[in-house]
Amino acid sequence: MSERIAIYPGSFDPVTLGHINIVERTSKIFDHIHVVVMHNPSKKYLFSVEERVKLTGLSLEHLSNVSVDYHCGLMVDYARKKGVKCVIRGLRAVTDFEFELQMANANRSMCPGLEIFFLMSDVTYSFISSSMVKEVAKFGGDVSTWVSPLIERELKLKFVQT
Ligand code: ADP
């Protein structure tokens, strides 16, 4: 039987416990997961693409069947390049649904045969987003239950520098 391989694309700016939970759960279902740090040069990020790849990789190093890569461009081009037909996305609340539905249909129209697998966020992490983490950390708020200690430290360093 061929290997079940999936990609999990996102900005991961920065990776949160919500993202990690999705990868931990799906890594038990798929043989291998490529977590893909997406980079759009016209978007503003707090962490550079190199930093996002490094921090996401360190946060997932306990999972032996997960690798972290980056891609600048369309997710479907990355999937084609890797010959991967499965994409994982996390769903937190109904507010994610409309955007994810539109993206899933657009991606499937560009790349027929692609399947998008949605996993409901664990209730503990369902309100966590990278943008909220950044906003709270910027003002010195406690994000220790939303991100790993590594990311918490990196956020503090970023906001001391800026
Ligand atoms: P994007 O820039 O595509 O929104 P993100 O890095 O924010 O990328 O998210 C990548 C994927 O992880 C998306 O499918 C998003 O819905 C999901 N995700 C983000 N935060 C959480 C969370 N707290 N719980 C579950 N899934 C999440």
Tab-separated table of N, CA and C and ligand atoms in Angstrom, residues 8-14 16-19 21-22 25 38 43 88-92 96 99-100 118-122 125-131, ligand 1:
chain	number	residue	atom	x	y	z
A	8	TYR	N	0.495	20.164	5.753
A	8	TYR	CA	-0.246	21.054	6.658
A	8	TYR	C	0.334	22.462	6.458
A	9	PRO	N	-0.326	23.256	5.606
A	9	PRO	CA	0.218	24.582	5.307
A	9	PRO	C	-0.315	25.661	6.243
A	10	GLY	N	0.484	26.690	6.452
A	10	GLY	CA	0.028	27.811	7.277
A	10	GLY	C	1.142	28.829	7.410
A	11	SER	N	0.807	29.944	8.013
A	11	SER	CA	1.831	30.984	8.212
A	11	SER	C	2.722	30.663	9.409
A	12	PHE	N	2.127	30.087	10.442
A	12	PHE	CA	2.859	29.737	11.667
A	12	PHE	C	3.696	30.924	12.169
A	13	ASP	N	3.034	32.042	12.346
A	13	ASP	CA	3.710	33.299	12.722
A	13	ASP	C	3.215	33.808	14.075
A	14	PRO	N	3.513	33.121	15.185
A	14	PRO	CA	4.309	31.908	15.331
A	14	PRO	C	3.402	30.693	15.508
A	16	THR	N	1.512	27.857	17.362
A	16	THR	CA	0.839	27.866	18.675
A	16	THR	C	0.571	26.425	19.135
A	17	LEU	N	0.090	26.295	20.364
A	17	LEU	CA	-0.274	24.961	20.859
A	17	LEU	C	-1.440	24.383	20.050
A	18	GLY	N	-2.255	25.251	19.465
A	18	GLY	CA	-3.361	24.800	18.607
A	18	GLY	C	-2.832	24.101	17.361
A	19	HIS	N	-1.823	24.722	16.701
A	19	HIS	CA	-1.207	24.081	15.528
A	19	HIS	C	-0.564	22.749	15.932
A	21	ASN	N	-1.214	20.767	18.342
A	21	ASN	CA	-2.230	19.755	18.629
A	21	ASN	C	-2.763	19.117	17.329
A	22	ILE	N	-2.966	19.949	16.315
A	22	ILE	CA	-3.450	19.421	15.021
A	22	ILE	C	-2.409	18.460	14.429
A	25	ARG	N	-2.200	15.122	16.417
A	25	ARG	CA	-3.335	14.222	16.160
A	25	ARG	C	-3.265	13.620	14.759
A	38	MET	N	4.171	28.795	4.891
A	38	MET	CA	3.892	29.523	3.661
A	38	MET	C	4.429	30.950	3.784
A	43	LYS	N	2.985	39.964	2.335
A	43	LYS	CA	2.370	39.945	3.668
A	43	LYS	C	3.410	40.320	4.712
A	88	ILE	N	-4.110	19.098	5.178
A	88	ILE	CA	-4.769	19.191	6.489
A	88	ILE	C	-5.015	20.661	6.813
A	89	ARG	N	-6.203	20.937	7.326
A	89	ARG	CA	-6.504	22.281	7.841
A	89	ARG	C	-7.216	22.116	9.173
A	90	GLY	N	-7.013	23.074	10.051
A	90	GLY	CA	-7.691	23.047	11.339
A	90	GLY	C	-8.887	23.984	11.312
A	91	LEU	N	-9.938	23.615	11.997
A	91	LEU	CA	-11.128	24.477	12.089
A	91	LEU	C	-11.384	24.799	13.550
A	92	ARG	N	-11.380	26.072	13.874
A	92	ARG	CA	-11.607	26.470	15.266
A	92	ARG	C	-13.070	26.736	15.552
A	96	ASP	N	-14.116	30.315	10.972
A	96	ASP	CA	-13.084	29.784	10.053
A	96	ASP	C	-13.726	29.162	8.822
A	99	PHE	N	-14.118	30.987	5.126
A	99	PHE	CA	-12.822	31.183	4.478
A	99	PHE	C	-12.243	29.845	4.019
A	100	GLU	N	-12.310	28.858	4.907
A	100	GLU	CA	-11.728	27.546	4.590
A	100	GLU	C	-12.474	26.867	3.444
A	118	PHE	N	-10.279	18.353	7.184
A	118	PHE	CA	-10.466	19.333	8.258
A	118	PHE	C	-10.540	18.621	9.598
A	119	LEU	N	-9.798	19.159	10.545
A	119	LEU	CA	-9.838	18.600	11.895
A	119	LEU	C	-10.322	19.692	12.832
A	120	MET	N	-11.326	19.357	13.647
A	120	MET	CA	-11.822	20.343	14.612
A	120	MET	C	-10.748	20.565	15.666
A	121	SER	N	-10.547	21.820	15.978
A	121	SER	CA	-9.608	22.168	17.035
A	121	SER	C	-10.039	21.522	18.351
A	122	ASP	N	-9.065	21.091	19.128
A	122	ASP	CA	-9.369	20.635	20.480
A	122	ASP	C	-9.956	21.838	21.232
A	125	TYR	N	-7.884	24.594	22.707
A	125	TYR	CA	-7.127	25.514	21.854
A	125	TYR	C	-8.006	26.254	20.853
A	126	SER	N	-9.310	26.104	20.979
A	126	SER	CA	-10.192	26.573	19.913
A	126	SER	C	-10.232	28.096	19.753
A	127	PHE	N	-9.750	28.826	20.734
A	127	PHE	CA	-9.787	30.297	20.616
A	127	PHE	C	-8.410	30.883	20.306
A	128	ILE	N	-7.408	30.023	20.168
A	128	ILE	CA	-6.037	30.521	19.996
A	128	ILE	C	-5.729	30.787	18.519
A	129	SER	N	-5.221	31.968	18.254
A	129	SER	CA	-4.748	32.273	16.899
A	129	SER	C	-3.381	32.949	17.030
A	130	SER	N	-2.568	32.828	15.989
A	130	SER	CA	-1.242	33.459	16.020
A	130	SER	C	-1.392	34.970	16.178
A	131	SER	N	-2.393	35.546	15.534
A	131	SER	CA	-2.533	37.012	15.625
A	131	SER	C	-2.905	37.451	17.040
B	1	ADP	P1	-3.139	30.860	7.830
B	1	ADP	O1	-2.185	31.957	7.627
B	1	ADP	O2	-3.354	29.958	6.669
B	1	ADP	O3	-4.411	31.222	8.561
B	1	ADP	P2	-2.262	29.710	10.292
B	1	ADP	O4	-0.843	29.446	10.587
B	1	ADP	O5	-2.924	30.739	11.086
B	1	ADP	O6	-2.338	29.907	8.756
B	1	ADP	O7	-3.071	28.365	10.438
B	1	ADP	C1	-2.747	27.195	9.716
B	1	ADP	C2	-3.840	26.204	9.907
B	1	ADP	O8	-3.966	25.906	11.298
B	1	ADP	C3	-5.218	26.674	9.478
B	1	ADP	O9	-5.927	25.576	8.987
B	1	ADP	C4	-5.843	27.165	10.762
B	1	ADP	O10	-7.250	27.092	10.736
B	1	ADP	C5	-5.291	26.166	11.735
B	1	ADP	N1	-5.235	26.674	13.094
B	1	ADP	C6	-4.755	27.848	13.520
B	1	ADP	N2	-4.904	27.970	14.856
B	1	ADP	C7	-5.498	26.831	15.284
B	1	ADP	C8	-5.958	26.343	16.558
B	1	ADP	N3	-5.858	27.079	17.647
B	1	ADP	N4	-6.535	25.124	16.606
B	1	ADP	C9	-6.671	24.394	15.482
B	1	ADP	N5	-6.293	24.797	14.252
B	1	ADP	C10	-5.718	25.989	14.158
